[in-house]
PDB file of N, CA and C in Angstrom:
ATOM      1  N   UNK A 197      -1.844-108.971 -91.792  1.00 50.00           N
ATOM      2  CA  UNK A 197      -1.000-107.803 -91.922  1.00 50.00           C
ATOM      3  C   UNK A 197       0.361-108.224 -92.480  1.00 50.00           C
ATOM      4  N   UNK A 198       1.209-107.650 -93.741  1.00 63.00           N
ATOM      5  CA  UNK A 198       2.418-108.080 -94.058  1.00 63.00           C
ATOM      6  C   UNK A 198       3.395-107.177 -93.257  1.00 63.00           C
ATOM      7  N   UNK A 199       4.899-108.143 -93.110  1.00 65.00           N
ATOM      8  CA  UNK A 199       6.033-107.750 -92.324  1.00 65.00           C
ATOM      9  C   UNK A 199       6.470-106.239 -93.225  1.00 65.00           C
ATOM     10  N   UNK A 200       7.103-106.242 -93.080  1.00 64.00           N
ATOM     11  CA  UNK A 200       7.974-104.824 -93.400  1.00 64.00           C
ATOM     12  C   UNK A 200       8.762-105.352 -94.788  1.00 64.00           C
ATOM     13  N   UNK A 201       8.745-104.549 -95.802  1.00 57.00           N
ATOM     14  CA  UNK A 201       9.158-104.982 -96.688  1.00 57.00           C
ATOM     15  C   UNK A 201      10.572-104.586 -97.064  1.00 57.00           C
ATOM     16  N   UNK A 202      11.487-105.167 -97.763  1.00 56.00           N
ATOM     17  CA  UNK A 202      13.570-104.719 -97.407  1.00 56.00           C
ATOM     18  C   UNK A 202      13.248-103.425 -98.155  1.00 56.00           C
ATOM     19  N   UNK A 203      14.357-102.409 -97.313  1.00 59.00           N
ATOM     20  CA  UNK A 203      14.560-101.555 -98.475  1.00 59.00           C
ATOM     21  C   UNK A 203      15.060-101.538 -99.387  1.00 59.00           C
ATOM     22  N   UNK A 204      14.975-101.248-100.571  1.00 60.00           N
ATOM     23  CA  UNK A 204      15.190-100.598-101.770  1.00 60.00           C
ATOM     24  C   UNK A 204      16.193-100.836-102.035  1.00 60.00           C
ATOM     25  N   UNK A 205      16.557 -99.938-101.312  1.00 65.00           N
ATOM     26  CA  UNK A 205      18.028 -99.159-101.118  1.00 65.00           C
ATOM     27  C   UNK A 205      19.386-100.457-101.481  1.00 65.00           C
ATOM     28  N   UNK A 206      18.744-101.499-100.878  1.00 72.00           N
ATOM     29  CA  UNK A 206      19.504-102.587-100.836  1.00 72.00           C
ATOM     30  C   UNK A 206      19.799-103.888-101.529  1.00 72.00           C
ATOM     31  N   UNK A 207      18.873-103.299-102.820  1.00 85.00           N
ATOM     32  CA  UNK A 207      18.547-104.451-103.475  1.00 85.00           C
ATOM     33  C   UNK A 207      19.390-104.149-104.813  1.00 85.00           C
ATOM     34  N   UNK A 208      19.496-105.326-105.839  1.00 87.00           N
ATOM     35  CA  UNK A 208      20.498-104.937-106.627  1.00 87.00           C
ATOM     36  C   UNK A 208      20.307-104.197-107.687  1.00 87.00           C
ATOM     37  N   UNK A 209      19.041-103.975-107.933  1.00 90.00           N
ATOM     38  CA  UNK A 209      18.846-103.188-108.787  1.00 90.00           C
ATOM     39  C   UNK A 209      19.250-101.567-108.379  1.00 90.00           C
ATOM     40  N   UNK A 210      19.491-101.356-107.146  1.00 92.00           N
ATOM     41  CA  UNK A 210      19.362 -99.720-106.718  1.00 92.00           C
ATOM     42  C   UNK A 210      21.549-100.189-106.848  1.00 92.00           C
ATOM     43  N   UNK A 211      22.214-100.861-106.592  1.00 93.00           N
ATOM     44  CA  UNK A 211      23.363-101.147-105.768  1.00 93.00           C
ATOM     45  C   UNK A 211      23.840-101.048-107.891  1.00 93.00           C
ATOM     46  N   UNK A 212      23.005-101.802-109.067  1.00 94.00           N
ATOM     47  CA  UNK A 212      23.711-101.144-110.300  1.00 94.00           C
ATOM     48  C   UNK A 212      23.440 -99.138-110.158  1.00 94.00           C
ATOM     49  N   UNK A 213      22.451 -98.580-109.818  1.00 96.00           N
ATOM     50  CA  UNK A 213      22.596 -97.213-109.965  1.00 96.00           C
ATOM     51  C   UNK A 213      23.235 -96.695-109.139  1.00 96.00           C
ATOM     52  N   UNK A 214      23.733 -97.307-108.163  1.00 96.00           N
ATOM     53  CA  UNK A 214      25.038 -96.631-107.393  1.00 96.00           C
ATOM     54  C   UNK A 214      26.162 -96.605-108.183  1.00 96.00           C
ATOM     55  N   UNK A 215      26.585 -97.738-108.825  1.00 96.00           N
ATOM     56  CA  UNK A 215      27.616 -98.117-109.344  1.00 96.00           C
ATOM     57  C   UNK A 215      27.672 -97.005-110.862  1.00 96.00           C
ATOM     58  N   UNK A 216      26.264 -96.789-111.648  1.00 97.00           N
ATOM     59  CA  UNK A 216      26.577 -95.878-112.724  1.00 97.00           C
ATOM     60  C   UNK A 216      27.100 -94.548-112.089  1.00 97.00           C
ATOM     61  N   UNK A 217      26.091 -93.838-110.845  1.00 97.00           N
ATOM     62  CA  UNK A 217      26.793 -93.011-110.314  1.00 97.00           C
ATOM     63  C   UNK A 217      27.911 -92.592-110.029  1.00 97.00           C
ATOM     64  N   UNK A 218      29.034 -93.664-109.715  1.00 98.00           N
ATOM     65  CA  UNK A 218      29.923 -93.856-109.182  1.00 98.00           C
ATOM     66  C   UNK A 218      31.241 -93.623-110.574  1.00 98.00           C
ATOM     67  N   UNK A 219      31.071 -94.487-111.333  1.00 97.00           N
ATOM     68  CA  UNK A 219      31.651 -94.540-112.842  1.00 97.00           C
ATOM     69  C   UNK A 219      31.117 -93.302-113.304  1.00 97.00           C
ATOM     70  N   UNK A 220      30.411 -92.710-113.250  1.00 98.00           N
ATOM     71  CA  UNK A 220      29.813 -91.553-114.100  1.00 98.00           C
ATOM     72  C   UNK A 220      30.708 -89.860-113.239  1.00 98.00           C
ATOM     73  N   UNK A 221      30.580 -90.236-112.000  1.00 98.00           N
ATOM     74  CA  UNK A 221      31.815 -89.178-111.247  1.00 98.00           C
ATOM     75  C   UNK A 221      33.168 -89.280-111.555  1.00 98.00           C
ATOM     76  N   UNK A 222      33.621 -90.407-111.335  1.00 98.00           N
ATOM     77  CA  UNK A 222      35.011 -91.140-111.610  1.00 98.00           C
ATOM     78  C   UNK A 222      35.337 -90.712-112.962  1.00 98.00           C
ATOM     79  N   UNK A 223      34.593 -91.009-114.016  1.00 98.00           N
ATOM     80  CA  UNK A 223      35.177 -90.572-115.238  1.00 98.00           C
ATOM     81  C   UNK A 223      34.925 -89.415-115.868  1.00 98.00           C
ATOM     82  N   UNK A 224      34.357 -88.223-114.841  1.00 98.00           N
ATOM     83  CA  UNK A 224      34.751 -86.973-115.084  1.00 98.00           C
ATOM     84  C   UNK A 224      35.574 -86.308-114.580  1.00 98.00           C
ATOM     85  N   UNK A 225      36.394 -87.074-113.746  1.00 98.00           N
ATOM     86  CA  UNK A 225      37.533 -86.741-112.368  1.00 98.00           C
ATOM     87  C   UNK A 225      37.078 -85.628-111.457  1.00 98.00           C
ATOM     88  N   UNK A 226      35.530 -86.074-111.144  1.00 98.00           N
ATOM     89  CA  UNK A 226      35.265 -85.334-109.793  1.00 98.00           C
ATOM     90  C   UNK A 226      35.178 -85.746-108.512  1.00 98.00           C
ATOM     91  N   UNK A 227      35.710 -85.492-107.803  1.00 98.00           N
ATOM     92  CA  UNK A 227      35.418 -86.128-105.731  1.00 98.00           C
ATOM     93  C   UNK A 227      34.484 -85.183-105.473  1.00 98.00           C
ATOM     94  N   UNK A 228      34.125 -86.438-104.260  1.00 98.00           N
ATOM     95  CA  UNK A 228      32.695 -86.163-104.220  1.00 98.00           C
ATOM     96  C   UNK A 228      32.569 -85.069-103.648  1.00 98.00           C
ATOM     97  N   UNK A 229      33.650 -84.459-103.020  1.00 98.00           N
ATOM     98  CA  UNK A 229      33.646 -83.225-102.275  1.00 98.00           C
ATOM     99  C   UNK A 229      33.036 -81.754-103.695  1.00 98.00           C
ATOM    100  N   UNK A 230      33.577 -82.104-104.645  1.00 98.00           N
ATOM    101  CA  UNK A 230      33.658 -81.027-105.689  1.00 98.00           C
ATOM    102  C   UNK A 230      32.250 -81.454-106.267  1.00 98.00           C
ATOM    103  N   UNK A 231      31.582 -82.597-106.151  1.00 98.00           N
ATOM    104  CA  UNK A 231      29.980 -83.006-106.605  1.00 98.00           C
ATOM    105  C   UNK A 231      29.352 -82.456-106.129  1.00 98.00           C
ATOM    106  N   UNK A 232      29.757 -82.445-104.043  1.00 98.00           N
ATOM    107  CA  UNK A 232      28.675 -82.191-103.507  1.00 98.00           C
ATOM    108  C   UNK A 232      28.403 -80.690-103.644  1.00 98.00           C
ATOM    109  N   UNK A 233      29.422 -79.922-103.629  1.00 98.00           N
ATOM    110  CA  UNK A 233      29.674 -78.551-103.879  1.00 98.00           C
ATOM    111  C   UNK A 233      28.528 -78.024-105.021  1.00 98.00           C
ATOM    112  N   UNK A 234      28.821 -79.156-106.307  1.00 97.00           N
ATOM    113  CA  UNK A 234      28.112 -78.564-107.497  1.00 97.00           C
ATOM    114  C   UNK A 234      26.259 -78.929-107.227  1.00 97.00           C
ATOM    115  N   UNK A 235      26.312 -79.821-106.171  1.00 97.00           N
ATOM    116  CA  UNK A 235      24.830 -80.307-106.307  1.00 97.00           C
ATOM    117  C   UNK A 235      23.867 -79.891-105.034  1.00 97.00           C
ATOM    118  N   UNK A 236      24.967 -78.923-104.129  1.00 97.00           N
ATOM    119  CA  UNK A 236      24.546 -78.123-102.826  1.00 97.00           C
ATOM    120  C   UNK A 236      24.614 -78.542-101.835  1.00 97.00           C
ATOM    121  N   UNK A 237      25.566 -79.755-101.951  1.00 97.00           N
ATOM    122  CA  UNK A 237      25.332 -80.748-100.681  1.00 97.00           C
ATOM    123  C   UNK A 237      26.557 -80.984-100.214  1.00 97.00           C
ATOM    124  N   UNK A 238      26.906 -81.787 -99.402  1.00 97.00           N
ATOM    125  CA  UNK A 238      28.440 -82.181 -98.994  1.00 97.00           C
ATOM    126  C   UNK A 238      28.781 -83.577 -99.352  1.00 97.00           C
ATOM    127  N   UNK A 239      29.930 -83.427 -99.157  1.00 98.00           N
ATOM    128  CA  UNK A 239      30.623 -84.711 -99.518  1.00 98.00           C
ATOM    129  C   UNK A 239      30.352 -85.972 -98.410  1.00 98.00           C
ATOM    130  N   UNK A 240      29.967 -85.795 -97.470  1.00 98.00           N
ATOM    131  CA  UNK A 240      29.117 -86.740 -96.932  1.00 98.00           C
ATOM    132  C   UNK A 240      28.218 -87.059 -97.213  1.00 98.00           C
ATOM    133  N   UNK A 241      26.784 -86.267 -98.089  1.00 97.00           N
ATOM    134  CA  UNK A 241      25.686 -86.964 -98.805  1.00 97.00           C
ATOM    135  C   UNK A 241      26.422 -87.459 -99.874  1.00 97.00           C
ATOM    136  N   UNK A 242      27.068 -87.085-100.719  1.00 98.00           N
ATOM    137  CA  UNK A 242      27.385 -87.899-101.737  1.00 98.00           C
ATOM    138  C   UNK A 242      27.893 -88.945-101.691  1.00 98.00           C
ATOM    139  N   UNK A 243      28.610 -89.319-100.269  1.00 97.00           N
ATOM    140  CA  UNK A 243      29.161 -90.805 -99.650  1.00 97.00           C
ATOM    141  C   UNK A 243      27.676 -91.525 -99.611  1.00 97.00           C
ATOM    142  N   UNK A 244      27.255 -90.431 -98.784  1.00 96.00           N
ATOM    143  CA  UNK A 244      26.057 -91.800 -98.394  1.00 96.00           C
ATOM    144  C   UNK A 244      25.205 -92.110 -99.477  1.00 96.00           C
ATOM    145  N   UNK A 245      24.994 -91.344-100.597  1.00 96.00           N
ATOM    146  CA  UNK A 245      24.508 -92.018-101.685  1.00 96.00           C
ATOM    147  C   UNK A 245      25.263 -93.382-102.612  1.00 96.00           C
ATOM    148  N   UNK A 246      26.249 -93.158-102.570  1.00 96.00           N
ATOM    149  CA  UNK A 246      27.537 -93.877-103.145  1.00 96.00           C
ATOM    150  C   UNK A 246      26.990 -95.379-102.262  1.00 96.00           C
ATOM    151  N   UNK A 247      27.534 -95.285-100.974  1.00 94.00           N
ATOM    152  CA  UNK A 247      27.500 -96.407-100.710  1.00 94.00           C
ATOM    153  C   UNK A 247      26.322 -97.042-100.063  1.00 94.00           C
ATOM    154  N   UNK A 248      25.279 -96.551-100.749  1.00 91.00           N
ATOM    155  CA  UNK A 248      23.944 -97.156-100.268  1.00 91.00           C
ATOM    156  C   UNK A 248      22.889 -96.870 -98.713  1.00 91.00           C
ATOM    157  N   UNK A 249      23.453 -95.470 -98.116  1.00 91.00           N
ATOM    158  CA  UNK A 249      23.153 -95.466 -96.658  1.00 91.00           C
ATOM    159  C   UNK A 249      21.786 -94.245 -96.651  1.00 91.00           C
ATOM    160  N   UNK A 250      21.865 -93.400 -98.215  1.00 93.00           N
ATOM    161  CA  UNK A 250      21.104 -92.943 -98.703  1.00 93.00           C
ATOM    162  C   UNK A 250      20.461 -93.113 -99.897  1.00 93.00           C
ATOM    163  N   UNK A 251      19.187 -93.273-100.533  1.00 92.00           N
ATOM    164  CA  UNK A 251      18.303 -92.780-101.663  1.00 92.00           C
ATOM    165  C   UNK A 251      19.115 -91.411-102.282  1.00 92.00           C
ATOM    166  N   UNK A 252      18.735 -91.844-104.220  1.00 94.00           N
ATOM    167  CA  UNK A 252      18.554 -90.892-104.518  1.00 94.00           C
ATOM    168  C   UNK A 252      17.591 -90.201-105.115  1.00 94.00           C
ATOM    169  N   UNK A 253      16.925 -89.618-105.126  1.00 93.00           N
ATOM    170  CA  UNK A 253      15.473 -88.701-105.841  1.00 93.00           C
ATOM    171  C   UNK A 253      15.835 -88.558-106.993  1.00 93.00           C
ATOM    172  N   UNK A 254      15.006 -88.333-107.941  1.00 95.00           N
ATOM    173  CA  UNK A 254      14.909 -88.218-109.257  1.00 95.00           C
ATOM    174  C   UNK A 254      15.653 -86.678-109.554  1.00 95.00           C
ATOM    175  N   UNK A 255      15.533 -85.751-109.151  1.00 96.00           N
ATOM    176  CA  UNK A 255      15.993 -84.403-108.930  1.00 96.00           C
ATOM    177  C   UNK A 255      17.577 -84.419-109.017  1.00 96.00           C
ATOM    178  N   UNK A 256      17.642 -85.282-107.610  1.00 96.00           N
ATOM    179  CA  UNK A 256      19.234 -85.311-107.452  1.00 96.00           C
ATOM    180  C   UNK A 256      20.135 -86.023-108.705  1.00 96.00           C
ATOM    181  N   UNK A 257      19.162 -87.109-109.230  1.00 97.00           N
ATOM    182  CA  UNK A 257      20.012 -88.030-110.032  1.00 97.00           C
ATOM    183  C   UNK A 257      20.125 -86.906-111.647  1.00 97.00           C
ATOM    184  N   UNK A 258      19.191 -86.357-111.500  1.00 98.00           N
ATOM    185  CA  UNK A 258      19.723 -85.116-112.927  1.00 98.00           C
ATOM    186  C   UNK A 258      20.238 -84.688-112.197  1.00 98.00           C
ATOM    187  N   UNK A 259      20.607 -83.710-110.757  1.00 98.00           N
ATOM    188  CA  UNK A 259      21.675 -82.659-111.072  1.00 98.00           C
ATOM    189  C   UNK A 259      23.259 -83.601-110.931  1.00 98.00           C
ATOM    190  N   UNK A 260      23.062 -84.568-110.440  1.00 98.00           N
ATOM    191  CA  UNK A 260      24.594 -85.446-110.226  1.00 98.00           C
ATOM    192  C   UNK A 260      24.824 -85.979-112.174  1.00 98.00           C
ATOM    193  N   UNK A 261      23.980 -85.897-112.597  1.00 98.00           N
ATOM    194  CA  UNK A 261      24.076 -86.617-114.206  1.00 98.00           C
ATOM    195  C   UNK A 261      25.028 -85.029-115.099  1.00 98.00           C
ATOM    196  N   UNK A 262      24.196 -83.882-114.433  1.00 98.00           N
ATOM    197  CA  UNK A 262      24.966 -82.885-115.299  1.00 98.00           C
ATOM    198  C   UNK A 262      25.743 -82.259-114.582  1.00 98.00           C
ATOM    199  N   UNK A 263      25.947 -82.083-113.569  1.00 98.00           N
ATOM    200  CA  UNK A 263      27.075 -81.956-112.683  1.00 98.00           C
ATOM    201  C   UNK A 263      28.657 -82.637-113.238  1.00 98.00           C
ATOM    202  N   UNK A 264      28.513 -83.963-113.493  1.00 98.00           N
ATOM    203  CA  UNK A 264      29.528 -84.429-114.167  1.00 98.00           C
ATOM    204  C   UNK A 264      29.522 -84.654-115.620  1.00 98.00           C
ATOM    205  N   UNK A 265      28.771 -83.696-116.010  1.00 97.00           N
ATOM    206  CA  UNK A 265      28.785 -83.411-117.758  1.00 97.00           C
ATOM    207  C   UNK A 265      28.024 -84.687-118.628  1.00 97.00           C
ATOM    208  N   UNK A 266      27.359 -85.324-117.734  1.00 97.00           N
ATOM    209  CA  UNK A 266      26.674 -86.530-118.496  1.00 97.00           C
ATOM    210  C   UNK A 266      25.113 -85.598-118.827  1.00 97.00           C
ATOM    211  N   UNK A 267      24.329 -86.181-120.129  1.00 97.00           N
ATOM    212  CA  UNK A 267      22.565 -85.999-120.054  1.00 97.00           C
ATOM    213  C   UNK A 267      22.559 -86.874-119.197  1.00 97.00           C
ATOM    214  N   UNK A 268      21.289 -86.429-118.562  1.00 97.00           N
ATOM    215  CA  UNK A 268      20.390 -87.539-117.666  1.00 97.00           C
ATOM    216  C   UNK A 268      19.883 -88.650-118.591  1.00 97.00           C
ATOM    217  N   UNK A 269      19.725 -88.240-119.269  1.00 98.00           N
ATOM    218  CA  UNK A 269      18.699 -89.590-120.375  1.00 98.00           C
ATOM    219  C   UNK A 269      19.584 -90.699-120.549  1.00 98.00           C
ATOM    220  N   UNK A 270      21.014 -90.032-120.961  1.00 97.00           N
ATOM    221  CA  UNK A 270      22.112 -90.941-121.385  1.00 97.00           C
ATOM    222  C   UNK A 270      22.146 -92.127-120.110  1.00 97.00           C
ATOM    223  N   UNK A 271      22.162 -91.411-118.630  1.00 96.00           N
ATOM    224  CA  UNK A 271      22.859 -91.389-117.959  1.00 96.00           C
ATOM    225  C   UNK A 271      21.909 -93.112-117.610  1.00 96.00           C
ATOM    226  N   UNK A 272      20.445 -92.391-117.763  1.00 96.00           N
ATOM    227  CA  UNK A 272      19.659 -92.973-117.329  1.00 96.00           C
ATOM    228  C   UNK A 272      19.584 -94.376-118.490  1.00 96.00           C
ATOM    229  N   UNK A 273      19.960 -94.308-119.296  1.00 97.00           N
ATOM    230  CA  UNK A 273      19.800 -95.295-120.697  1.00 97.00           C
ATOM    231  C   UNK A 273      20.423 -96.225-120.140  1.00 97.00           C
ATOM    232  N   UNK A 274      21.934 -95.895-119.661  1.00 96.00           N
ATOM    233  CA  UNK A 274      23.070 -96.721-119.100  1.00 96.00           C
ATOM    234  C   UNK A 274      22.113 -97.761-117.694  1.00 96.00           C
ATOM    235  N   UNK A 275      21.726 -97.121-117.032  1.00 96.00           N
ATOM    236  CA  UNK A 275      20.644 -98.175-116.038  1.00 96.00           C
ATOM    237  C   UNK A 275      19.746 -98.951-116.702  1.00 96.00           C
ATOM    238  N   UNK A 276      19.277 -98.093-117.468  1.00 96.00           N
ATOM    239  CA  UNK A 276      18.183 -99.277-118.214  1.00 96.00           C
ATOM    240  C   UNK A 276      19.264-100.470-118.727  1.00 96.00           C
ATOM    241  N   UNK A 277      19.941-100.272-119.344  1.00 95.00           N
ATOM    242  CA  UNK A 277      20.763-101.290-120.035  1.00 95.00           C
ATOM    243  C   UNK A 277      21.012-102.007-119.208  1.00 95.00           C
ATOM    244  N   UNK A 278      21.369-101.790-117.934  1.00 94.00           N
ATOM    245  CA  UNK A 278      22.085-102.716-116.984  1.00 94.00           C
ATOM    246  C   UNK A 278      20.977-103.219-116.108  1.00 94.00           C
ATOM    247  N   UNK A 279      20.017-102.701-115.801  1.00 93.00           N
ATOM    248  CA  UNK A 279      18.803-103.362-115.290  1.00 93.00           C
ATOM    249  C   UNK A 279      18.295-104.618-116.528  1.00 93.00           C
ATOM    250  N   UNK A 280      17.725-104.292-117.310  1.00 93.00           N
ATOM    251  CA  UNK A 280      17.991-105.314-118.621  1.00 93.00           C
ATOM    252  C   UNK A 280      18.724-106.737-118.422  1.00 93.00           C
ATOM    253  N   UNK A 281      19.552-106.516-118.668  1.00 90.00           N
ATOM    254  CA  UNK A 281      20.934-107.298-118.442  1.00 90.00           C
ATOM    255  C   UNK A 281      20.389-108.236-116.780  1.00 90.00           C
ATOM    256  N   UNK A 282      20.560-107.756-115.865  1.00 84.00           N
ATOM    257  CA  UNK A 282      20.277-108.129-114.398  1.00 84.00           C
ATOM    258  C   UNK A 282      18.589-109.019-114.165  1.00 84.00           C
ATOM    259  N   UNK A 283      17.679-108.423-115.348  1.00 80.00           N
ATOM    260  CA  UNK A 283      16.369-109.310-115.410  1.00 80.00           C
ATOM    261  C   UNK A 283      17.040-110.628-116.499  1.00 80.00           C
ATOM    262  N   UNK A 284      17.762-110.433-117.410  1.00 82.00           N
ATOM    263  CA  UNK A 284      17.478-111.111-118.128  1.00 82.00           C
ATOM    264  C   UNK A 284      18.544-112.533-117.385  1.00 82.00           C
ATOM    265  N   UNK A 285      20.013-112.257-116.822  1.00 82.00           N
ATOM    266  CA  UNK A 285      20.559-113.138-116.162  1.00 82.00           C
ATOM    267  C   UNK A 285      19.751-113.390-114.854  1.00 82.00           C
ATOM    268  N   UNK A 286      18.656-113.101-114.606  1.00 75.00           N
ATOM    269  CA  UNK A 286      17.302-114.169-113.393  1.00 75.00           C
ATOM    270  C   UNK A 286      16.899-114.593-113.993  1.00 75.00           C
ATOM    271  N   UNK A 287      16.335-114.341-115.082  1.00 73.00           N
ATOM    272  CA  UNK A 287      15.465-115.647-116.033  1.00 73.00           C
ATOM    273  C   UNK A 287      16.329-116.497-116.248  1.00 73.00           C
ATOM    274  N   UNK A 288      17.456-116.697-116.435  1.00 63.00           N
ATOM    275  CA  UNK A 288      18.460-117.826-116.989  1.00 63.00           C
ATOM    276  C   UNK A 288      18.860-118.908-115.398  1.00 63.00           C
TER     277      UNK A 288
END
């Protein structure tokens, strides 16, 4: 039987899509209070997404992408790039 496997949540690949999240609010000058507002939620889920204490669903990550005036695709391009980047400095 295998142990329990880490969450997700905690690994660095999820800790860069916090961080686009994070830059992607910031440079539309929204708090998270005025996110959570736009995305139905409070400014306490949007903490706990921020700093890793929550997941985000695919759902949420488009309405937080156009919420702060980003496409999702874009938004999502920007992770790929940086996931990229994060495989390619482990191979090295």
């Amino acid at each position: 039987m295998q142990g329990r496997q880490p969450n997700p949540v905690f690994s660095d690949e999820y800790q860069l899509l916090r961080e686009i999240l994070v830059e992607a609010r910031q440079a539309a000058g929204v708090s998270q209070r005025r996110l959570g507002a736009r995305i139905g939620e409070t400014a306490s889920h949007v903490c706990m997404i921020e700093t890793g204490q929550r997941r985000i669903d695919t759902l949420e990550f488009y309405k937080v992408a156009r919420s702060v005036g980003v496409e999702p695709v874009a938004l999502f391009e920007r992770l790929s790039a940086r996931l990229d980047g994060l495989a390619k400095a482990g191979e090295a």
